[in-house]
């Protein structure tokens, strides 16, 4: 997520010179520093002196003409493909054919380092596959934690009572645990090591509670499981931040992240969404064209229901202040998020934690800063909105993307690009001889030429990479243009963020045969 | 039947109503909307009645599908004297694949039974015009199979050897001779060619029409525009078909629905699996050349270029089998796919380039049309024929793998014979629909597999190739364990079996690329495994074998097996009996081992690919007795085979042997005659026992071995294998297995009468072992199977399997030979015929001298045994 949208810029302007890098692990502020004063920022509207406004959707600069530096096609490809990952569900296991054929995912950073995260895993103790994209703001710490932890919480919530008991007795007896998730990770998708013990203990407390609350033979349905997992992890993040011993988690809780997670089991698809990530289904119509079916609601100011919800949760006196300039309390763009305790804790708690925390916290003006008009916390929740969809044969794929994607391409366009890529339907007109006099030799020449052109366009092996190529490289005519691509990708780190956001995409392909129930 | 593809359904007016064809003379097939085949006879006749002639309420046989296959079946059934045959076609006759196929009848097919079918079709079509008066467009053009490289040339030479055996004329020729036969072929990159002078071209719809006319003349009722909706069954028998125009009661149903045969199979009370899947197939029609190409110009098959070319109306017709086929109709008939099934020039580009490379003069020739004609393909490139397992009276003939025209005649004849006599006059096991199980009929599997099969039609096929797609349908519980130990896998009936184990440190990449007609690169690896089998002990995972349990409350199980098996099964509990299950002619329907587990409980172990066939054979002969119970337990037991002199030591040390059977339900069989000493264990806790065996066996030098080692061992031991050497036309007497027949009892068993008769008359063919001499393993071509055997320069048989024997350091071929008949009746094999004669094996045209043997090598050393052998031989000659 954009740091600008949250609270970063103010700190970067006011508190220049602090050893941010040391504090945050990431060099977030450092990178931001030179950016702001040079004021390359779009100045179209800046209604508030301190809080730079949201970048309106599609408000990025289009063609960066400051730079004449040009990338070669192989250089462009190496940038686009650096984070691409594909997973194919092994077929023909002789038992059941999966409803998911596999997925392609990719990320393109705009922030350095990237604040988006992605996760994908197969549940081993229960059935189903989990896929998620996470968009962090105010640093990547919260998104990172979600990418590591959230699926474990979901997997636990899905487990039947007996499996949980077995797990508990294995831990008690010091026996090795049978694996719960099989991760499908790109080498760049790392796990942090430092806090694993604490993560594990929190998780264990959670499953112990699940055991206490359920009786034998019981397990939560996917809807309840997702809901419970989201809320529980957010409350754990908050609780862990209140342990004074672990300073790092204070920062984690002060950063935030949105999550858009899909759980696919057979033909049941559940999407749990918190924030402004989005899940869109690609549906193939009778005539072969593709249409978009959105499975999540954005939690931001563009969603009237969300605005009404937030206004309804606070006294009428706050009606004007709770959502200002399309932001929560005039600060935060997504209206639901993990972490961000600044919008959840009472002022006393925030102060208390900061004072008892490690020394650096006292110096960190960002964390000390209390949002204006902060009267009736909490203002923010991580509770997801959950959608269920039964997969049909015409449902070909699911695109999970962070807002970086949806800001640049309309969902209909996204679905069209992916659909045509996956079905191999090229935009080019099929050749027909019709009534013309064409010789075999002429036809051969024509075909050779078409082949050469097509191979240029279809150089991606990964649908997500192909989509990013379009998202970043589309010119005003909607076609990928090497020059645009080259300029967008050669922007220096400190400028990239003005032209685009981090983009993270997971495209899951469904097995039409399975969903048709024709097979086996 | 279902052949109203987009063209016909769009163009036909609803006024065209079904007609009954009862009199052959005045029937005309009506307009063909977009056929490429035009002939003057094609006049829309005025026979179009306003009332469709009603369907009969009863028939003996209902055939669904009015393409070339369905009409051929109808024609042959009628010829064999069947009456009350009804042929139903949902659109118009020959409106599906038949109407659009390229019309080439060639005998260049991968296996001999297919060559036979094509050869028969050819002579049938040749005489059809004479028989029916319907013009068929038959022209005996001959064909040229081109070789661009030495390997292709070798495969053509091997084909030539096989065709010679069948008496089909063919010539291996030089490139220069190609240009004499064909005016357009560019020969610069050719190394040779095979000329098949007998091959022909026809107009497929006209052949279809002629067959229909002839069938109608024999009383077959043909109804067009009649769709079969459902096939009714009762107690495992076909009883009726339901059509959109009413039901017809019938005893037999034949599914010849081509492209739609899979769907039709699903539309019956007990679903019938017809594993085929469609792919789009493209060919090009050109306008006439400036100097029109003569109709008699030979067909060209440039398999390295993946194309075929024939003369067509002064121009050419050229199509191919591309590397990247486009599967179609995965979800059944689909409007969307039918609409998009248009010309795809971009897809055709590689084939167009190959065509212009082969015939550069065509560059200036104008395009007439690119035709998209879907063809159906099967998982192993062979067609699907025969009665379906589990449903009596339900026959299938479909999945022609783009050779429908070439096969239709012969396949129709075999199926008609099958329905008439219970079995065709030739061994059609490679085409039998029972070679597939249910796993191979999943749409996902088929879709993937046919994408491999279609290119394979023109791929160079080297010995022992394996399919790459749709693997791991069935695996042993030890699969992962063996895989990590370097196992390389092959597939049999969907089951993964280890071929051999690559030792650690070997270059895997180079090994996987091994594709040669010569010495393969696994030679030393398998050699080491064989050596270990002979000197120490090896473990082979034989879990893929088919395993049945037959139990009864009383002695019904024994009675059934005594009736079905040639050998005596009334043995003490715990004993194992090797026996054939014979048909009435005394031929092997199955070759298996039976263990008497309890007094009334038997454990039957059969080859892997017998799973469906043996099951349906047993079921067919089982009395309807609730006390008699048959169960397929193949998946329940893992079988480990310990081979080698130290096998007993390993078994002796296994910790669980002393345990009670309840703890470890395992079953030991001593396989005495196979590879002594060999021990097969059937076990439930596979992984545990495997680990145990491996750790105990360590000090005895135990290692894994694969099927290639087993194969080498069995062939040098002269052990015949069902499906490879033994078939329903081979009797125990012909392969020296008289000792496995209970002649000395008076128990009657299936095939006894035939065997007694044969014992009286003497056998006219004999299974022998040939040890190649003067064959350089390093430099000479390796035998495979299907090589001709010559005796004193005269053709006398073919090989059925072969392997390198690491013991003899020679190649060993197994095969059947028969003496030339003197007066037309078959002559009996005499010991002299085998022992006194100079034998040769023909590998791709090169003959290698061979020593013929009747008994395995080990007995060759012992003079005493040898004399005894000769005595035994004379015994079985009945003299």
PDB file of N, CA, C and O in Angstrom, chain A residues 204-262:
ATOM      1  N   UNK A 204      -0.625 -21.903  19.246  1.00  0.00           N
ATOM      2  CA  UNK A 204      -0.998 -23.023  20.106  1.00  0.00           C
ATOM      3  C   UNK A 204      -2.121 -22.616  21.060  1.00  0.00           C
ATOM      4  O   UNK A 204      -3.079 -23.358  21.272  1.00  0.00           O
ATOM      5  N   UNK A 205      -2.006 -21.406  21.612  1.00  0.00           N
ATOM      6  CA  UNK A 205      -3.078 -20.922  22.476  1.00  0.00           C
ATOM      7  C   UNK A 205      -4.390 -20.922  21.713  1.00  0.00           C
ATOM      8  O   UNK A 205      -5.442 -21.289  22.235  1.00  0.00           O
ATOM      9  N   UNK A 206      -4.311 -20.512  20.438  1.00  0.00           N
ATOM     10  CA  UNK A 206      -5.517 -20.448  19.620  1.00  0.00           C
ATOM     11  C   UNK A 206      -6.126 -21.838  19.454  1.00  0.00           C
ATOM     12  O   UNK A 206      -7.315 -22.037  19.651  1.00  0.00           O
ATOM     13  N   UNK A 207      -5.271 -22.836  19.107  1.00  0.00           N
ATOM     14  CA  UNK A 207      -5.893 -24.142  18.868  1.00  0.00           C
ATOM     15  C   UNK A 207      -6.389 -24.775  20.164  1.00  0.00           C
ATOM     16  O   UNK A 207      -7.362 -25.492  20.175  1.00  0.00           O
ATOM     17  N   UNK A 208      -5.692 -24.430  21.288  1.00  0.00           N
ATOM     18  CA  UNK A 208      -6.186 -24.934  22.571  1.00  0.00           C
ATOM     19  C   UNK A 208      -7.582 -24.390  22.844  1.00  0.00           C
ATOM     20  O   UNK A 208      -8.469 -25.100  23.307  1.00  0.00           O
ATOM     21  N   UNK A 209      -7.766 -23.116  22.492  1.00  0.00           N
ATOM     22  CA  UNK A 209      -9.092 -22.531  22.683  1.00  0.00           C
ATOM     23  C   UNK A 209     -10.111 -23.186  21.752  1.00  0.00           C
ATOM     24  O   UNK A 209     -11.250 -23.433  22.144  1.00  0.00           O
ATOM     25  N   UNK A 210      -9.646 -23.460  20.533  1.00  0.00           N
ATOM     26  CA  UNK A 210     -10.552 -24.122  19.582  1.00  0.00           C
ATOM     27  C   UNK A 210     -10.978 -25.487  20.110  1.00  0.00           C
ATOM     28  O   UNK A 210     -12.131 -25.891  19.971  1.00  0.00           O
ATOM     29  N   UNK A 211     -10.023 -26.194  20.742  1.00  0.00           N
ATOM     30  CA  UNK A 211     -10.357 -27.501  21.309  1.00  0.00           C
ATOM     31  C   UNK A 211     -11.385 -27.340  22.412  1.00  0.00           C
ATOM     32  O   UNK A 211     -12.397 -28.041  22.453  1.00  0.00           O
ATOM     33  N   UNK A 212     -11.159 -26.333  23.272  1.00  0.00           N
ATOM     34  CA  UNK A 212     -12.078 -26.135  24.387  1.00  0.00           C
ATOM     35  C   UNK A 212     -13.475 -25.769  23.905  1.00  0.00           C
ATOM     36  O   UNK A 212     -14.477 -26.139  24.510  1.00  0.00           O
ATOM     37  N   UNK A 213     -13.530 -25.018  22.840  1.00  0.00           N
ATOM     38  CA  UNK A 213     -14.819 -24.498  22.392  1.00  0.00           C
ATOM     39  C   UNK A 213     -15.598 -25.483  21.537  1.00  0.00           C
ATOM     40  O   UNK A 213     -16.781 -25.307  21.309  1.00  0.00           O
ATOM     41  N   UNK A 214     -14.887 -26.520  21.019  1.00  0.00           N
ATOM     42  CA  UNK A 214     -15.599 -27.452  20.143  1.00  0.00           C
ATOM     43  C   UNK A 214     -15.744 -28.779  20.851  1.00  0.00           C
ATOM     44  O   UNK A 214     -15.111 -29.046  21.858  1.00  0.00           O
ATOM     45  N   UNK A 215     -16.599 -29.613  20.318  1.00  0.00           N
ATOM     46  CA  UNK A 215     -16.721 -30.952  20.874  1.00  0.00           C
ATOM     47  C   UNK A 215     -16.395 -31.946  19.776  1.00  0.00           C
ATOM     48  O   UNK A 215     -16.398 -31.605  18.594  1.00  0.00           O
ATOM     49  N   UNK A 216     -16.111 -33.201  20.182  1.00  0.00           N
ATOM     50  CA  UNK A 216     -15.671 -34.193  19.195  1.00  0.00           C
ATOM     51  C   UNK A 216     -16.606 -34.252  17.989  1.00  0.00           C
ATOM     52  O   UNK A 216     -17.824 -34.155  18.119  1.00  0.00           O
ATOM     53  N   UNK A 217     -16.013 -34.426  16.813  1.00  0.00           N
ATOM     54  CA  UNK A 217     -16.806 -34.530  15.591  1.00  0.00           C
ATOM     55  C   UNK A 217     -17.117 -33.189  14.978  1.00  0.00           C
ATOM     56  O   UNK A 217     -17.678 -33.110  13.902  1.00  0.00           O
ATOM     57  N   UNK A 218     -16.715 -32.114  15.672  1.00  0.00           N
ATOM     58  CA  UNK A 218     -17.061 -30.787  15.172  1.00  0.00           C
ATOM     59  C   UNK A 218     -15.895 -30.129  14.450  1.00  0.00           C
ATOM     60  O   UNK A 218     -14.734 -30.342  14.791  1.00  0.00           O
ATOM     61  N   UNK A 219     -16.206 -29.340  13.472  1.00  0.00           N
ATOM     62  CA  UNK A 219     -15.210 -28.431  12.905  1.00  0.00           C
ATOM     63  C   UNK A 219     -15.962 -27.255  12.340  1.00  0.00           C
ATOM     64  O   UNK A 219     -17.159 -27.337  12.055  1.00  0.00           O
ATOM     65  N   UNK A 220     -15.253 -26.147  12.185  1.00  0.00           N
ATOM     66  CA  UNK A 220     -15.892 -24.946  11.670  1.00  0.00           C
ATOM     67  C   UNK A 220     -16.047 -25.072  10.162  1.00  0.00           C
ATOM     68  O   UNK A 220     -15.237 -25.692   9.490  1.00  0.00           O
ATOM     69  N   UNK A 221     -17.070 -24.482   9.618  1.00  0.00           N
ATOM     70  CA  UNK A 221     -17.193 -24.388   8.169  1.00  0.00           C
ATOM     71  C   UNK A 221     -16.202 -23.360   7.663  1.00  0.00           C
ATOM     72  O   UNK A 221     -15.662 -22.573   8.444  1.00  0.00           O
ATOM     73  N   UNK A 222     -15.947 -23.355   6.374  1.00  0.00           N
ATOM     74  CA  UNK A 222     -14.945 -22.433   5.836  1.00  0.00           C
ATOM     75  C   UNK A 222     -15.249 -20.975   6.141  1.00  0.00           C
ATOM     76  O   UNK A 222     -14.338 -20.198   6.435  1.00  0.00           O
ATOM     77  N   UNK A 223     -16.539 -20.618   6.112  1.00  0.00           N
ATOM     78  CA  UNK A 223     -16.877 -19.214   6.381  1.00  0.00           C
ATOM     79  C   UNK A 223     -16.495 -18.827   7.805  1.00  0.00           C
ATOM     80  O   UNK A 223     -15.774 -17.853   8.008  1.00  0.00           O
ATOM     81  N   UNK A 224     -16.922 -19.622   8.757  1.00  0.00           N
ATOM     82  CA  UNK A 224     -16.630 -19.321  10.165  1.00  0.00           C
ATOM     83  C   UNK A 224     -15.121 -19.403  10.417  1.00  0.00           C
ATOM     84  O   UNK A 224     -14.561 -18.614  11.168  1.00  0.00           O
ATOM     85  N   UNK A 225     -14.493 -20.366   9.747  1.00  0.00           N
ATOM     86  CA  UNK A 225     -13.060 -20.564   9.955  1.00  0.00           C
ATOM     87  C   UNK A 225     -12.282 -19.337   9.504  1.00  0.00           C
ATOM     88  O   UNK A 225     -11.374 -18.858  10.200  1.00  0.00           O
ATOM     89  N   UNK A 226     -12.628 -18.837   8.326  1.00  0.00           N
ATOM     90  CA  UNK A 226     -11.909 -17.678   7.811  1.00  0.00           C
ATOM     91  C   UNK A 226     -12.126 -16.470   8.722  1.00  0.00           C
ATOM     92  O   UNK A 226     -11.189 -15.748   9.080  1.00  0.00           O
ATOM     93  N   UNK A 227     -13.384 -16.288   9.116  1.00  0.00           N
ATOM     94  CA  UNK A 227     -13.723 -15.150   9.967  1.00  0.00           C
ATOM     95  C   UNK A 227     -12.946 -15.222  11.281  1.00  0.00           C
ATOM     96  O   UNK A 227     -12.305 -14.260  11.700  1.00  0.00           O
ATOM     97  N   UNK A 228     -12.978 -16.394  11.883  1.00  0.00           N
ATOM     98  CA  UNK A 228     -12.321 -16.567  13.165  1.00  0.00           C
ATOM     99  C   UNK A 228     -10.817 -16.379  13.036  1.00  0.00           C
ATOM    100  O   UNK A 228     -10.179 -15.736  13.872  1.00  0.00           O
ATOM    101  N   UNK A 229     -10.229 -16.928  11.958  1.00  0.00           N
ATOM    102  CA  UNK A 229      -8.780 -16.839  11.783  1.00  0.00           C
ATOM    103  C   UNK A 229      -8.335 -15.387  11.609  1.00  0.00           C
ATOM    104  O   UNK A 229      -7.357 -14.951  12.213  1.00  0.00           O
ATOM    105  N   UNK A 230      -9.057 -14.645  10.797  1.00  0.00           N
ATOM    106  CA  UNK A 230      -8.684 -13.245  10.561  1.00  0.00           C
ATOM    107  C   UNK A 230      -8.703 -12.461  11.869  1.00  0.00           C
ATOM    108  O   UNK A 230      -7.754 -11.767  12.217  1.00  0.00           O
ATOM    109  N   UNK A 231      -9.822 -12.601  12.577  1.00  0.00           N
ATOM    110  CA  UNK A 231      -9.973 -11.801  13.793  1.00  0.00           C
ATOM    111  C   UNK A 231      -8.947 -12.211  14.853  1.00  0.00           C
ATOM    112  O   UNK A 231      -8.381 -11.378  15.536  1.00  0.00           O
ATOM    113  N   UNK A 232      -8.724 -13.513  14.923  1.00  0.00           N
ATOM    114  CA  UNK A 232      -7.810 -13.999  15.945  1.00  0.00           C
ATOM    115  C   UNK A 232      -6.375 -13.532  15.696  1.00  0.00           C
ATOM    116  O   UNK A 232      -5.679 -13.096  16.610  1.00  0.00           O
ATOM    117  N   UNK A 233      -5.968 -13.604  14.442  1.00  0.00           N
ATOM    118  CA  UNK A 233      -4.599 -13.192  14.160  1.00  0.00           C
ATOM    119  C   UNK A 233      -4.433 -11.705  14.461  1.00  0.00           C
ATOM    120  O   UNK A 233      -3.432 -11.283  15.048  1.00  0.00           O
ATOM    121  N   UNK A 234      -5.423 -10.909  14.098  1.00  0.00           N
ATOM    122  CA  UNK A 234      -5.298  -9.476  14.364  1.00  0.00           C
ATOM    123  C   UNK A 234      -5.241  -9.220  15.863  1.00  0.00           C
ATOM    124  O   UNK A 234      -4.448  -8.394  16.325  1.00  0.00           O
ATOM    125  N   UNK A 235      -6.024  -9.958  16.614  1.00  0.00           N
ATOM    126  CA  UNK A 235      -5.982  -9.724  18.061  1.00  0.00           C
ATOM    127  C   UNK A 235      -4.657 -10.232  18.637  1.00  0.00           C
ATOM    128  O   UNK A 235      -4.117  -9.652  19.570  1.00  0.00           O
ATOM    129  N   UNK A 236      -4.120 -11.307  18.060  1.00  0.00           N
ATOM    130  CA  UNK A 236      -2.800 -11.774  18.511  1.00  0.00           C
ATOM    131  C   UNK A 236      -1.715 -10.743  18.209  1.00  0.00           C
ATOM    132  O   UNK A 236      -0.814 -10.522  19.011  1.00  0.00           O
ATOM    133  N   UNK A 237      -1.789 -10.121  17.017  1.00  0.00           N
ATOM    134  CA  UNK A 237      -0.805  -9.087  16.679  1.00  0.00           C
ATOM    135  C   UNK A 237      -0.852  -7.987  17.726  1.00  0.00           C
ATOM    136  O   UNK A 237       0.177  -7.487  18.190  1.00  0.00           O
ATOM    137  N   UNK A 238      -2.075  -7.623  18.094  1.00  0.00           N
ATOM    138  CA  UNK A 238      -2.264  -6.557  19.054  1.00  0.00           C
ATOM    139  C   UNK A 238      -1.748  -6.965  20.440  1.00  0.00           C
ATOM    140  O   UNK A 238      -1.041  -6.207  21.101  1.00  0.00           O
ATOM    141  N   UNK A 239      -2.068  -8.192  20.845  1.00  0.00           N
ATOM    142  CA  UNK A 239      -1.619  -8.666  22.156  1.00  0.00           C
ATOM    143  C   UNK A 239      -0.104  -8.774  22.230  1.00  0.00           C
ATOM    144  O   UNK A 239       0.522  -8.377  23.209  1.00  0.00           O
ATOM    145  N   UNK A 240       0.475  -9.328  21.183  1.00  0.00           N
ATOM    146  CA  UNK A 240       1.926  -9.511  21.179  1.00  0.00           C
ATOM    147  C   UNK A 240       2.650  -8.172  21.297  1.00  0.00           C
ATOM    148  O   UNK A 240       3.726  -8.080  21.888  1.00  0.00           O
ATOM    149  N   UNK A 241       2.027  -7.124  20.734  1.00  0.00           N
ATOM    150  CA  UNK A 241       2.643  -5.809  20.804  1.00  0.00           C
ATOM    151  C   UNK A 241       2.631  -5.269  22.225  1.00  0.00           C
ATOM    152  O   UNK A 241       3.400  -4.389  22.573  1.00  0.00           O
ATOM    153  N   UNK A 242       1.732  -5.814  23.031  1.00  0.00           N
ATOM    154  CA  UNK A 242       1.653  -5.315  24.406  1.00  0.00           C
ATOM    155  C   UNK A 242       2.632  -6.013  25.340  1.00  0.00           C
ATOM    156  O   UNK A 242       2.768  -5.638  26.489  1.00  0.00           O
ATOM    157  N   UNK A 243       3.298  -7.075  24.847  1.00  0.00           N
ATOM    158  CA  UNK A 243       4.386  -7.668  25.639  1.00  0.00           C
ATOM    159  C   UNK A 243       5.591  -6.770  25.524  1.00  0.00           C
ATOM    160  O   UNK A 243       6.136  -6.611  24.432  1.00  0.00           O
ATOM    161  N   UNK A 244       6.029  -6.181  26.582  1.00  0.00           N
ATOM    162  CA  UNK A 244       7.131  -5.218  26.470  1.00  0.00           C
ATOM    163  C   UNK A 244       8.423  -5.849  25.990  1.00  0.00           C
ATOM    164  O   UNK A 244       9.251  -5.175  25.387  1.00  0.00           O
ATOM    165  N   UNK A 245       8.575  -7.133  26.206  1.00  0.00           N
ATOM    166  CA  UNK A 245       9.852  -7.766  25.919  1.00  0.00           C
ATOM    167  C   UNK A 245      10.177  -7.783  24.431  1.00  0.00           C
ATOM    168  O   UNK A 245      11.338  -7.796  24.040  1.00  0.00           O
ATOM    169  N   UNK A 246       9.183  -7.780  23.615  1.00  0.00           N
ATOM    170  CA  UNK A 246       9.440  -7.986  22.193  1.00  0.00           C
ATOM    171  C   UNK A 246       9.168  -6.711  21.413  1.00  0.00           C
ATOM    172  O   UNK A 246       8.117  -6.552  20.792  1.00  0.00           O
ATOM    173  N   UNK A 247      10.096  -5.855  21.442  1.00  0.00           N
ATOM    174  CA  UNK A 247       9.917  -4.539  20.841  1.00  0.00           C
ATOM    175  C   UNK A 247       9.522  -4.579  19.392  1.00  0.00           C
ATOM    176  O   UNK A 247       8.681  -3.835  18.923  1.00  0.00           O
ATOM    177  N   UNK A 248      10.100  -5.503  18.722  1.00  0.00           N
ATOM    178  CA  UNK A 248       9.906  -5.571  17.294  1.00  0.00           C
ATOM    179  C   UNK A 248       8.426  -5.640  16.930  1.00  0.00           C
ATOM    180  O   UNK A 248       7.977  -5.076  15.953  1.00  0.00           O
ATOM    181  N   UNK A 249       7.678  -6.344  17.764  1.00  0.00           N
ATOM    182  CA  UNK A 249       6.282  -6.532  17.431  1.00  0.00           C
ATOM    183  C   UNK A 249       5.447  -5.299  17.685  1.00  0.00           C
ATOM    184  O   UNK A 249       4.332  -5.205  17.235  1.00  0.00           O
ATOM    185  N   UNK A 250       6.016  -4.380  18.390  1.00  0.00           N
ATOM    186  CA  UNK A 250       5.329  -3.110  18.516  1.00  0.00           C
ATOM    187  C   UNK A 250       5.295  -2.441  17.161  1.00  0.00           C
ATOM    188  O   UNK A 250       4.267  -1.974  16.706  1.00  0.00           O
ATOM    189  N   UNK A 251       6.433  -2.466  16.516  1.00  0.00           N
ATOM    190  CA  UNK A 251       6.466  -1.859  15.182  1.00  0.00           C
ATOM    191  C   UNK A 251       5.528  -2.586  14.241  1.00  0.00           C
ATOM    192  O   UNK A 251       4.847  -1.972  13.439  1.00  0.00           O
ATOM    193  N   UNK A 252       5.566  -3.910  14.385  1.00  0.00           N
ATOM    194  CA  UNK A 252       4.710  -4.709  13.517  1.00  0.00           C
ATOM    195  C   UNK A 252       3.273  -4.261  13.661  1.00  0.00           C
ATOM    196  O   UNK A 252       2.570  -4.030  12.685  1.00  0.00           O
ATOM    197  N   UNK A 253       2.837  -4.099  14.879  1.00  0.00           N
ATOM    198  CA  UNK A 253       1.437  -3.757  15.115  1.00  0.00           C
ATOM    199  C   UNK A 253       1.130  -2.329  14.698  1.00  0.00           C
ATOM    200  O   UNK A 253      -0.014  -2.006  14.408  1.00  0.00           O
ATOM    201  N   UNK A 254       2.159  -1.496  14.670  1.00  0.00           N
ATOM    202  CA  UNK A 254       1.925  -0.120  14.227  1.00  0.00           C
ATOM    203  C   UNK A 254       1.917  -0.002  12.710  1.00  0.00           C
ATOM    204  O   UNK A 254       1.500   0.995  12.165  1.00  0.00           O
ATOM    205  N   UNK A 255       2.441  -1.039  12.045  1.00  0.00           N
ATOM    206  CA  UNK A 255       2.275  -1.059  10.585  1.00  0.00           C
ATOM    207  C   UNK A 255       0.973  -1.786  10.288  1.00  0.00           C
ATOM    208  O   UNK A 255       0.344  -2.344  11.178  1.00  0.00           O
ATOM    209  N   UNK A 256       0.575  -1.756   9.046  1.00  0.00           N
ATOM    210  CA  UNK A 256      -0.717  -2.365   8.730  1.00  0.00           C
ATOM    211  C   UNK A 256      -0.670  -3.108   7.418  1.00  0.00           C
ATOM    212  O   UNK A 256       0.305  -3.042   6.672  1.00  0.00           O
ATOM    213  N   UNK A 257      -1.739  -3.880   7.169  1.00  0.00           N
ATOM    214  CA  UNK A 257      -1.804  -4.597   5.898  1.00  0.00           C
ATOM    215  C   UNK A 257      -3.239  -5.005   5.597  1.00  0.00           C
ATOM    216  O   UNK A 257      -4.013  -5.282   6.511  1.00  0.00           O
ATOM    217  N   UNK A 258      -3.544  -5.044   4.333  1.00  0.00           N
ATOM    218  CA  UNK A 258      -4.830  -5.592   3.902  1.00  0.00           C
ATOM    219  C   UNK A 258      -4.599  -7.031   3.473  1.00  0.00           C
ATOM    220  O   UNK A 258      -3.467  -7.429   3.201  1.00  0.00           O
ATOM    221  N   UNK A 259      -5.679  -7.797   3.419  1.00  0.00           N
ATOM    222  CA  UNK A 259      -5.532  -9.190   3.016  1.00  0.00           C
ATOM    223  C   UNK A 259      -6.713  -9.582   2.150  1.00  0.00           C
ATOM    224  O   UNK A 259      -7.850  -9.225   2.436  1.00  0.00           O
ATOM    225  N   UNK A 260      -6.401 -10.303   1.081  1.00  0.00           N
ATOM    226  CA  UNK A 260      -7.466 -10.863   0.264  1.00  0.00           C
ATOM    227  C   UNK A 260      -7.105 -12.336   0.061  1.00  0.00           C
ATOM    228  O   UNK A 260      -6.097 -12.650  -0.566  1.00  0.00           O
ATOM    229  N   UNK A 261      -7.908 -13.209   0.666  1.00  0.00           N
ATOM    230  CA  UNK A 261      -7.547 -14.623   0.733  1.00  0.00           C
ATOM    231  C   UNK A 261      -8.651 -15.482   0.101  1.00  0.00           C
ATOM    232  O   UNK A 261      -9.836 -15.221   0.337  1.00  0.00           O
ATOM    233  N   UNK A 262      -8.235 -16.451  -0.678  1.00  0.00           N
ATOM    234  CA  UNK A 262      -9.205 -17.389  -1.249  1.00  0.00           C
ATOM    235  C   UNK A 262      -8.951 -18.777  -0.700  1.00  0.00           C
ATOM    236  O   UNK A 262      -7.799 -19.197  -0.573  1.00  0.00           O
TER     237      UNK A 262
END
